[in-house]
Amino acid sequence: MKSEFQFIQYIQNRFSLSRVGDDCAVLPKNHDTDLLISADMLVQDVDFRLEWSRPADIGHKSLAVSLSDIAAMGGNPIWGMLSLAVPDFQWNEEFLDEFYEGWHFLAKKHGVELIGGDTSSTTGKFVIDSIVMGEVPKGRAIRRSGAKPRDHIYVSGTLGGASGGLRSLETTQIEVASPLISDLVTKQLRPRPQVELGKQLNALGIVTSMIDISDGLSSDLAHICRSSGVGALIDAEQIPIDPNLIAAFTDPDETLDIALNGGEDFELLFTVSPEDIDQLRSLDVVRIGTITEHADILEISQNGNPKELLPGGFRHF
Amino acid sequence: MKSEFQFIQYIQNRFSLSRVGDDCAVLPKNHDTDLLISADMLVQDVDFRLEWSRPADIGHKSLAVSLSDIAAMGGNPIWGMLSLAVPDFQWNEEFLDEFYEGWHFLAKKHGVELIGGDTSSTTGKFVIDSIVMGEVPKGRAIRRSGAKPRDHIYVSGTLGGASGGLRSLETTQIEVASPLISDLVTKQLRPRPQVELGKQLNALGIVTSMIDISDGLSSDLAHICRSSGVGALIDAEQIPIDPNLIAAFTDPDETLDIALNGGEDFELLFTVSPEDIDQLRSLDVVRIGTITEHADILEISQNGNPKELLPGGFRHF
């Protein structure tokens, strides 16, 4: 059976869908501007759990994942929509009120206006479709497909925190009340989309490809490589592993694995030609490797030994 | 506990959402054009049943309900998105392939392109969020809020067929194989959105308010009245009841009730000033009543006796 990713590729080919396959679809708006639009389906017990999340956390995360898609194209988010399938037992004012409050609190921060959506009851799980629209200067949306051999590979922030938080929630091995775990859990429950950084990078005009890290560094780098027809070599020592993750999970192989394959950090992963890297100096981004000519091959170098890296990706619960 | 409609009103007031509450949100696009966008959440066992529907029917209906929202604003649909939460046991190529085929068959007819969406697995029910975007000449989207006292009220096509089809599917009382029942069932499973009529009405420039009949004539007329601050008097004898419904359900009170309160016919309900009604001559629409000054009061006249009509609306399974 096909994976979700394979299935989307299959449908894309079957119906010749040229606009599908990036973080957002890009549509013509006017002479100066393109419209970006992204939809994210969040499903109870796949993408969040009611036992772990306050309703406001779920509202926050629904918007954050879509803002992150706009950020990954270098766009400015403006409008949002929410379609909800609400289980009968959750259909109460307090729950939905807090959910919308979580959404609106983050929306206000980014100047995003709720313009529509739909609400239905369900006898199944709580399902949220989060839609965000934004704008980008005409022809300037940053796609996954522009990486070139020799480009340097960068990430923002630190990696593995959200996935470490998820592991902490899943297990009773670790004391959830400790401050460092609580920081990891916050990364899982209330991710911060890198909207400002995305806009800054777009304004520089030097980014050749970009994606947000939702599935995990290895999987999302593989998406860039596949779209660009290139390969990548990353340096294990350069991966900015979340310091709280290192403190909580002391096995260095485990923390590297989480940073490589854990998803939902919503940091930006992008490529820049070596001629242009000087312009990144003032930004909180780290170089982790180089684009290669070996189409679709990911490699990781550890202690000077390169070996093939298989995309591990985000594993659902 | 609040109904879905009351809840949307509550959220709208709570967060001062000025763009929520019509069939589509209207966004600025360029000097000549506004962008329309609509989202519809279809939930298994609320909006469709897998026992009754082929996957292609569900794909068709998902798009049809959203096209109908574009039609209700007089717009031209252009782009579509699909977000799916697919139950593990439905996650197979054949099912999803046929679903997308049903969607694409209708999309092709209306020149709509699939540009994105999201796909997730779920341990719950099959949920589809159908998003359609379209265009309308600047400032020309037809809203629910423009009806004026003395305006004539019109509907397109015939009413009650889709709801009659649903009743036929729900009961074994009626022979499903008969041609007239099969026609009713088709109206339920594969509704036809009135996109061309919506565009024609918009081009005339005389329609003061419009909505598509998704919840049922009485409920949708109540939406127009509430948005416009008016009332309505309709003439029971003028309601264009589906002839197959009349043939299948011989009790005239029952067929009138279904035509008034059954939903999902996706015909257009609209108002026109008496000065302009001559321009409707060539269109397949029927006058069913008159807008009154009695804010939020619906009345129905039967055998010359007017009485108050309470919105019955679409009752979910």
Short mmCIF file of N, CA and C in Angstrom, two decimals, chain A residues 1-5 7-8 10-11 14-21 24-25 27-31 35 37-47 79 81-85 91-93 96-97 100-101 104 113-125 127-131 133 135 316, chain B residues 1-5 7-8 10-11 14-21 24-25 27-31 35 37-47 79 81-85 91-93 96-97 100-101 104 113-125 127-131 133 135 316:
data_model
loop_
_atom_site.label_atom_id
_atom_site.label_comp_id
_atom_site.label_asym_id
_atom_site.label_seq_id
_atom_site.Cartn_x
_atom_site.Cartn_y
_atom_site.Cartn_z
N MET A 1 0.84 -1.21 0.00
CA MET A 1 0.00 0.00 0.00
C MET A 1 0.87 1.25 0.00
N LYS A 2 0.41 2.25 -0.70
CA LYS A 2 1.16 3.50 -0.81
C LYS A 2 1.14 4.29 0.50
N SER A 3 2.23 5.02 0.76
CA SER A 3 2.25 5.97 1.87
C SER A 3 1.46 7.21 1.44
N GLU A 4 1.22 8.10 2.41
CA GLU A 4 0.52 9.34 2.07
C GLU A 4 1.28 10.13 1.02
N PHE A 5 2.61 10.18 1.19
CA PHE A 5 3.43 10.93 0.25
C PHE A 5 3.36 10.32 -1.15
N PHE A 7 1.02 8.48 -2.30
CA PHE A 7 -0.32 8.65 -2.83
C PHE A 7 -0.52 10.02 -3.46
N ILE A 8 -0.01 11.06 -2.79
CA ILE A 8 -0.14 12.42 -3.33
C ILE A 8 0.61 12.51 -4.67
N TYR A 10 1.13 10.08 -6.70
CA TYR A 10 0.36 9.29 -7.67
C TYR A 10 -0.81 10.12 -8.24
N ILE A 11 -1.56 10.76 -7.33
CA ILE A 11 -2.72 11.58 -7.75
C ILE A 11 -2.25 12.75 -8.62
N ARG A 14 -1.48 11.31 -11.99
CA ARG A 14 -2.69 10.76 -12.61
C ARG A 14 -3.54 11.87 -13.21
N PHE A 15 -3.64 13.01 -12.51
CA PHE A 15 -4.51 14.08 -12.98
C PHE A 15 -3.71 15.31 -13.45
N SER A 16 -2.40 15.11 -13.70
CA SER A 16 -1.53 16.19 -14.22
C SER A 16 -1.67 17.48 -13.42
N LEU A 17 -1.46 17.39 -12.12
CA LEU A 17 -1.65 18.55 -11.26
C LEU A 17 -0.32 19.29 -11.12
N SER A 18 -0.21 20.42 -11.79
CA SER A 18 1.08 21.11 -11.81
C SER A 18 1.29 21.98 -10.57
N ARG A 19 0.20 22.34 -9.88
CA ARG A 19 0.36 23.26 -8.76
C ARG A 19 0.47 22.55 -7.41
N VAL A 20 0.31 21.24 -7.41
CA VAL A 20 0.37 20.47 -6.17
C VAL A 20 1.81 20.05 -5.90
N GLY A 21 2.23 20.00 -4.64
CA GLY A 21 3.52 19.41 -4.32
C GLY A 21 4.50 20.34 -3.65
N CYS A 24 2.80 25.47 -0.32
CA CYS A 24 1.57 26.19 -0.64
C CYS A 24 1.35 26.10 -2.15
N ALA A 25 0.10 26.26 -2.57
CA ALA A 25 -0.16 26.52 -3.98
C ALA A 25 0.05 28.01 -4.22
N LEU A 27 -0.98 31.16 -6.61
CA LEU A 27 -1.97 31.58 -7.59
C LEU A 27 -1.72 33.04 -7.97
N PRO A 28 -2.07 33.42 -9.20
CA PRO A 28 -1.90 34.82 -9.59
C PRO A 28 -2.89 35.70 -8.84
N LYS A 29 -2.41 36.83 -8.29
CA LYS A 29 -3.33 37.74 -7.60
C LYS A 29 -3.48 39.04 -8.38
N ASN A 30 -2.40 39.79 -8.47
CA ASN A 30 -2.44 41.01 -9.30
C ASN A 30 -1.04 41.27 -9.85
N HIS A 31 -0.81 42.47 -10.39
CA HIS A 31 0.46 42.74 -11.08
C HIS A 31 1.68 42.55 -10.17
N LEU A 35 -0.76 35.00 -4.73
CA LEU A 35 -1.49 34.51 -3.56
C LEU A 35 -0.96 33.13 -3.20
N ILE A 37 -1.68 29.70 -0.81
CA ILE A 37 -2.73 29.05 -0.01
C ILE A 37 -2.27 27.65 0.38
N SER A 38 -2.55 27.33 1.64
CA SER A 38 -2.14 26.05 2.17
C SER A 38 -3.25 25.47 3.03
N ALA A 39 -3.41 24.15 3.01
CA ALA A 39 -4.39 23.48 3.87
C ALA A 39 -3.70 22.36 4.63
N ASP A 40 -4.00 22.26 5.91
CA ASP A 40 -3.44 21.20 6.75
C ASP A 40 -4.55 20.51 7.53
N MET A 41 -4.59 19.19 7.40
CA MET A 41 -5.60 18.40 8.09
C MET A 41 -4.99 17.87 9.38
N LEU A 42 -5.55 18.25 10.52
CA LEU A 42 -5.08 17.75 11.82
C LEU A 42 -6.12 16.80 12.39
N VAL A 43 -5.71 15.60 12.70
CA VAL A 43 -6.64 14.56 13.11
C VAL A 43 -6.31 14.11 14.53
N GLN A 44 -7.34 14.09 15.36
CA GLN A 44 -7.19 13.60 16.74
C GLN A 44 -6.58 12.20 16.75
N ASP A 45 -5.62 11.98 17.63
CA ASP A 45 -4.93 10.70 17.80
C ASP A 45 -3.93 10.41 16.68
N VAL A 46 -3.84 11.27 15.68
CA VAL A 46 -2.76 11.18 14.70
C VAL A 46 -1.85 12.38 14.88
N ASP A 47 -2.44 13.57 14.91
CA ASP A 47 -1.65 14.81 15.00
C ASP A 47 -1.69 15.46 16.38
N TRP A 79 -4.94 35.75 5.74
CA TRP A 79 -6.29 35.25 6.03
C TRP A 79 -6.25 33.79 6.44
N MET A 81 -8.83 30.19 7.47
CA MET A 81 -10.14 29.55 7.54
C MET A 81 -10.00 28.29 8.40
N LEU A 82 -11.08 27.92 9.05
CA LEU A 82 -11.08 26.72 9.90
C LEU A 82 -12.29 25.86 9.57
N SER A 83 -12.05 24.64 9.15
CA SER A 83 -13.16 23.70 9.02
C SER A 83 -13.00 22.64 10.10
N LEU A 84 -14.06 22.45 10.86
CA LEU A 84 -14.00 21.53 12.01
C LEU A 84 -15.04 20.42 11.89
N ALA A 85 -14.62 19.20 12.19
CA ALA A 85 -15.57 18.12 12.46
C ALA A 85 -15.44 17.83 13.96
N TRP A 91 -18.73 18.86 21.65
CA TRP A 91 -19.54 19.97 21.14
C TRP A 91 -20.10 20.78 22.31
N ASN A 92 -19.22 21.49 22.97
CA ASN A 92 -19.67 22.36 24.04
C ASN A 92 -18.91 23.67 23.94
N GLU A 93 -19.53 24.69 24.49
CA GLU A 93 -19.02 26.05 24.32
C GLU A 93 -17.60 26.21 24.83
N LEU A 96 -14.88 24.61 22.48
CA LEU A 96 -14.72 25.30 21.19
C LEU A 96 -14.24 26.74 21.39
N ASP A 97 -14.74 27.35 22.44
CA ASP A 97 -14.29 28.70 22.78
C ASP A 97 -12.79 28.76 23.00
N TYR A 100 -10.85 28.21 19.72
CA TYR A 100 -10.80 29.44 18.89
C TYR A 100 -9.91 30.50 19.53
N GLU A 101 -9.89 30.55 20.85
CA GLU A 101 -9.01 31.51 21.53
C GLU A 101 -7.54 31.23 21.24
N HIS A 104 -6.91 32.36 17.73
CA HIS A 104 -6.91 33.82 17.57
C HIS A 104 -5.72 34.49 18.23
N GLU A 113 -6.51 37.20 9.77
CA GLU A 113 -7.94 37.37 10.01
C GLU A 113 -8.70 36.09 9.64
N LEU A 114 -9.59 35.65 10.52
CA LEU A 114 -10.43 34.48 10.22
C LEU A 114 -11.56 34.92 9.29
N ILE A 115 -11.63 34.30 8.11
CA ILE A 115 -12.60 34.76 7.12
C ILE A 115 -13.66 33.73 6.79
N GLY A 116 -13.54 32.50 7.29
CA GLY A 116 -14.56 31.52 6.96
C GLY A 116 -14.18 30.13 7.40
N GLY A 117 -14.86 29.17 6.80
CA GLY A 117 -14.65 27.77 7.15
C GLY A 117 -15.98 27.07 7.27
N ASP A 118 -15.99 25.97 7.98
CA ASP A 118 -17.23 25.21 8.13
C ASP A 118 -17.15 24.45 9.45
N THR A 119 -18.30 24.14 10.00
CA THR A 119 -18.33 23.38 11.25
C THR A 119 -19.37 22.28 11.12
N SER A 120 -18.98 21.07 11.43
CA SER A 120 -19.91 19.95 11.39
C SER A 120 -19.72 19.11 12.63
N SER A 121 -20.76 18.40 13.04
CA SER A 121 -20.58 17.43 14.12
C SER A 121 -20.09 16.13 13.49
N THR A 122 -19.55 15.25 14.32
CA THR A 122 -19.13 13.94 13.83
C THR A 122 -19.29 12.92 14.95
N THR A 123 -19.51 11.68 14.58
CA THR A 123 -19.49 10.60 15.57
C THR A 123 -18.10 9.99 15.65
N GLY A 124 -17.16 10.55 14.88
CA GLY A 124 -15.78 10.06 14.90
C GLY A 124 -14.85 10.99 15.65
N LYS A 125 -13.63 11.08 15.16
CA LYS A 125 -12.59 11.87 15.83
C LYS A 125 -12.73 13.36 15.50
N VAL A 127 -11.53 16.52 13.90
CA VAL A 127 -10.70 16.78 12.72
C VAL A 127 -10.75 18.28 12.40
N ILE A 128 -9.59 18.84 12.15
CA ILE A 128 -9.49 20.26 11.84
C ILE A 128 -8.80 20.42 10.51
N ASP A 129 -9.41 21.15 9.59
CA ASP A 129 -8.68 21.55 8.40
C ASP A 129 -8.35 23.03 8.54
N SER A 130 -7.06 23.32 8.60
CA SER A 130 -6.61 24.69 8.77
C SER A 130 -6.12 25.22 7.43
N ILE A 131 -6.71 26.31 7.00
CA ILE A 131 -6.36 26.90 5.71
C ILE A 131 -5.81 28.29 5.97
N MET A 133 -4.11 31.71 3.90
CA MET A 133 -3.74 32.38 2.65
C MET A 133 -2.81 33.53 2.96
N GLU A 135 0.36 36.37 0.97
CA GLU A 135 0.83 37.02 -0.25
C GLU A 135 2.35 36.95 -0.32
N HIS A 316 3.74 8.77 12.83
CA HIS A 316 2.53 9.06 13.61
C HIS A 316 2.49 8.17 14.84
N MET B 1 -27.55 23.79 24.67
CA MET B 1 -26.38 23.77 23.78
C MET B 1 -26.72 24.45 22.45
N LYS B 2 -25.76 25.17 21.92
CA LYS B 2 -25.95 25.90 20.67
C LYS B 2 -25.97 24.95 19.46
N SER B 3 -26.77 25.32 18.44
CA SER B 3 -26.70 24.62 17.17
C SER B 3 -25.45 25.09 16.42
N GLU B 4 -25.15 24.41 15.30
CA GLU B 4 -23.98 24.82 14.52
C GLU B 4 -24.14 26.26 14.05
N PHE B 5 -25.34 26.60 13.60
CA PHE B 5 -25.59 27.95 13.10
C PHE B 5 -25.41 28.99 14.22
N PHE B 7 -23.66 28.60 16.87
CA PHE B 7 -22.27 28.64 17.26
C PHE B 7 -21.44 29.54 16.33
N ILE B 8 -21.68 29.41 15.03
CA ILE B 8 -20.96 30.25 14.06
C ILE B 8 -21.27 31.73 14.33
N TYR B 10 -22.09 33.02 17.16
CA TYR B 10 -21.43 33.37 18.42
C TYR B 10 -19.95 33.69 18.19
N ILE B 11 -19.27 32.80 17.47
CA ILE B 11 -17.83 32.99 17.19
C ILE B 11 -17.62 34.28 16.37
N ARG B 14 -17.98 37.11 18.78
CA ARG B 14 -16.94 37.05 19.79
C ARG B 14 -15.62 37.61 19.27
N PHE B 15 -15.29 37.28 18.02
CA PHE B 15 -14.00 37.70 17.46
C PHE B 15 -14.17 38.76 16.36
N SER B 16 -15.36 39.41 16.32
CA SER B 16 -15.63 40.48 15.35
C SER B 16 -15.23 40.09 13.93
N LEU B 17 -15.78 38.99 13.45
CA LEU B 17 -15.39 38.49 12.13
C LEU B 17 -16.36 39.06 11.09
N SER B 18 -15.89 40.03 10.32
CA SER B 18 -16.79 40.70 9.40
C SER B 18 -16.97 39.94 8.09
N ARG B 19 -16.04 39.04 7.79
CA ARG B 19 -16.13 38.37 6.49
C ARG B 19 -16.82 37.01 6.57
N VAL B 20 -17.16 36.57 7.77
CA VAL B 20 -17.79 35.27 7.95
C VAL B 20 -19.30 35.43 7.86
N GLY B 21 -20.01 34.46 7.32
CA GLY B 21 -21.46 34.48 7.39
C GLY B 21 -22.17 34.51 6.07
N CYS B 24 -19.62 32.43 0.65
CA CYS B 24 -18.17 32.48 0.45
C CYS B 24 -17.63 33.70 1.17
N ALA B 25 -16.35 33.67 1.50
CA ALA B 25 -15.65 34.89 1.89
C ALA B 25 -15.25 35.62 0.61
N LEU B 27 -12.60 38.27 -0.98
CA LEU B 27 -11.30 38.90 -0.73
C LEU B 27 -10.92 39.76 -1.93
N PRO B 28 -10.15 40.85 -1.69
CA PRO B 28 -9.71 41.66 -2.82
C PRO B 28 -8.70 40.89 -3.67
N LYS B 29 -8.85 40.92 -4.98
CA LYS B 29 -7.88 40.22 -5.84
C LYS B 29 -7.08 41.23 -6.65
N ASN B 30 -7.75 41.93 -7.56
CA ASN B 30 -7.07 42.99 -8.31
C ASN B 30 -8.08 44.09 -8.66
N HIS B 31 -7.74 44.98 -9.59
CA HIS B 31 -8.62 46.12 -9.87
C HIS B 31 -10.00 45.71 -10.36
N LEU B 35 -11.87 37.80 -5.17
CA LEU B 35 -11.68 36.36 -5.03
C LEU B 35 -12.75 35.83 -4.08
N ILE B 37 -13.92 32.44 -1.79
CA ILE B 37 -13.41 31.18 -1.27
C ILE B 37 -14.43 30.58 -0.30
N SER B 38 -14.60 29.28 -0.43
CA SER B 38 -15.58 28.58 0.40
C SER B 38 -15.00 27.24 0.84
N ALA B 39 -15.32 26.83 2.06
CA ALA B 39 -14.89 25.52 2.56
C ALA B 39 -16.11 24.76 3.08
N ASP B 40 -16.19 23.50 2.76
CA ASP B 40 -17.29 22.64 3.23
C ASP B 40 -16.73 21.35 3.79
N MET B 41 -17.13 21.06 5.01
CA MET B 41 -16.68 19.85 5.70
C MET B 41 -17.75 18.79 5.51
N LEU B 42 -17.39 17.69 4.88
CA LEU B 42 -18.32 16.57 4.69
C LEU B 42 -17.86 15.40 5.56
N VAL B 43 -18.75 14.94 6.41
CA VAL B 43 -18.39 13.93 7.40
C VAL B 43 -19.21 12.66 7.16
N GLN B 44 -18.50 11.55 7.13
CA GLN B 44 -19.15 10.24 6.99
C GLN B 44 -20.22 10.05 8.07
N ASP B 45 -21.36 9.56 7.68
CA ASP B 45 -22.50 9.28 8.56
C ASP B 45 -23.22 10.54 9.02
N VAL B 46 -22.72 11.72 8.61
CA VAL B 46 -23.49 12.96 8.82
C VAL B 46 -23.92 13.48 7.45
N ASP B 47 -22.96 13.58 6.53
CA ASP B 47 -23.25 14.14 5.21
C ASP B 47 -23.33 13.09 4.11
N TRP B 79 -10.42 27.23 -8.90
CA TRP B 79 -9.46 26.34 -8.26
C TRP B 79 -10.13 25.56 -7.13
N MET B 81 -9.36 22.67 -3.69
CA MET B 81 -8.44 21.94 -2.83
C MET B 81 -9.23 20.87 -2.10
N LEU B 82 -8.55 19.79 -1.74
CA LEU B 82 -9.19 18.70 -1.02
C LEU B 82 -8.33 18.31 0.17
N SER B 83 -8.88 18.39 1.36
CA SER B 83 -8.21 17.84 2.54
C SER B 83 -9.00 16.63 3.00
N LEU B 84 -8.30 15.53 3.15
CA LEU B 84 -8.98 14.27 3.49
C LEU B 84 -8.42 13.67 4.76
N ALA B 85 -9.31 13.20 5.64
CA ALA B 85 -8.92 12.30 6.73
C ALA B 85 -9.52 10.94 6.36
N TRP B 91 -8.08 3.24 3.28
CA TRP B 91 -6.84 3.72 2.68
C TRP B 91 -6.34 2.71 1.65
N ASN B 92 -7.05 2.65 0.53
CA ASN B 92 -6.58 1.79 -0.56
C ASN B 92 -6.79 2.53 -1.86
N GLU B 93 -5.99 2.12 -2.84
CA GLU B 93 -5.93 2.86 -4.09
C GLU B 93 -7.27 2.96 -4.78
N LEU B 96 -9.70 5.56 -3.11
CA LEU B 96 -9.28 6.96 -3.26
C LEU B 96 -9.24 7.37 -4.73
N ASP B 97 -8.84 6.45 -5.58
CA ASP B 97 -8.83 6.70 -7.02
C ASP B 97 -10.22 7.06 -7.52
N TYR B 100 -11.31 10.52 -6.22
CA TYR B 100 -10.73 11.62 -6.99
C TYR B 100 -11.30 11.68 -8.40
N GLU B 101 -11.64 10.53 -8.97
CA GLU B 101 -12.25 10.53 -10.31
C GLU B 101 -13.60 11.24 -10.30
N HIS B 104 -12.87 14.90 -10.09
CA HIS B 104 -12.30 15.46 -11.33
C HIS B 104 -13.30 15.49 -12.47
N GLU B 113 -9.50 23.50 -11.39
CA GLU B 113 -8.20 22.82 -11.27
C GLU B 113 -7.89 22.50 -9.81
N LEU B 114 -7.46 21.27 -9.53
CA LEU B 114 -7.05 20.90 -8.16
C LEU B 114 -5.65 21.45 -7.91
N ILE B 115 -5.52 22.29 -6.89
CA ILE B 115 -4.23 22.95 -6.66
C ILE B 115 -3.58 22.56 -5.34
N GLY B 116 -4.25 21.80 -4.50
CA GLY B 116 -3.60 21.45 -3.24
C GLY B 116 -4.55 20.78 -2.28
N GLY B 117 -4.15 20.79 -1.00
CA GLY B 117 -4.94 20.14 0.02
C GLY B 117 -4.01 19.35 0.93
N ASP B 118 -4.58 18.39 1.63
CA ASP B 118 -3.78 17.60 2.55
C ASP B 118 -4.46 16.24 2.69
N THR B 119 -3.68 15.24 3.04
CA THR B 119 -4.23 13.90 3.23
C THR B 119 -3.66 13.32 4.51
N SER B 120 -4.53 12.83 5.37
CA SER B 120 -4.09 12.21 6.62
C SER B 120 -4.87 10.93 6.82
N SER B 121 -4.30 10.00 7.53
CA SER B 121 -5.09 8.84 7.93
C SER B 121 -5.84 9.18 9.21
N THR B 122 -6.84 8.38 9.53
CA THR B 122 -7.58 8.59 10.77
C THR B 122 -8.08 7.24 11.28
N THR B 123 -8.25 7.14 12.59
CA THR B 123 -8.90 5.96 13.14
C THR B 123 -10.39 6.22 13.31
N GLY B 124 -10.84 7.40 12.88
CA GLY B 124 -12.26 7.75 12.98
C GLY B 124 -12.95 7.67 11.63
N LYS B 125 -13.89 8.58 11.41
CA LYS B 125 -14.71 8.58 10.20
C LYS B 125 -13.97 9.26 9.04
N VAL B 127 -13.49 12.03 6.58
CA VAL B 127 -13.84 13.45 6.60
C VAL B 127 -13.19 14.14 5.42
N ILE B 128 -13.95 14.95 4.73
CA ILE B 128 -13.46 15.67 3.56
C ILE B 128 -13.69 17.16 3.78
N ASP B 129 -12.65 17.96 3.64
CA ASP B 129 -12.86 19.40 3.56
C ASP B 129 -12.66 19.82 2.12
N SER B 130 -13.72 20.32 1.52
CA SER B 130 -13.68 20.73 0.12
C SER B 130 -13.61 22.24 0.05
N ILE B 131 -12.56 22.73 -0.61
CA ILE B 131 -12.34 24.17 -0.71
C ILE B 131 -12.41 24.54 -2.18
N MET B 133 -12.18 27.99 -4.81
CA MET B 133 -11.96 29.42 -5.01
C MET B 133 -12.47 29.82 -6.38
N GLU B 135 -13.80 33.54 -8.93
CA GLU B 135 -13.70 34.98 -9.14
C GLU B 135 -15.07 35.57 -9.42
N HIS B 316 -29.87 16.29 10.04
CA HIS B 316 -28.87 15.27 9.76
C HIS B 316 -29.44 13.90 10.09
#
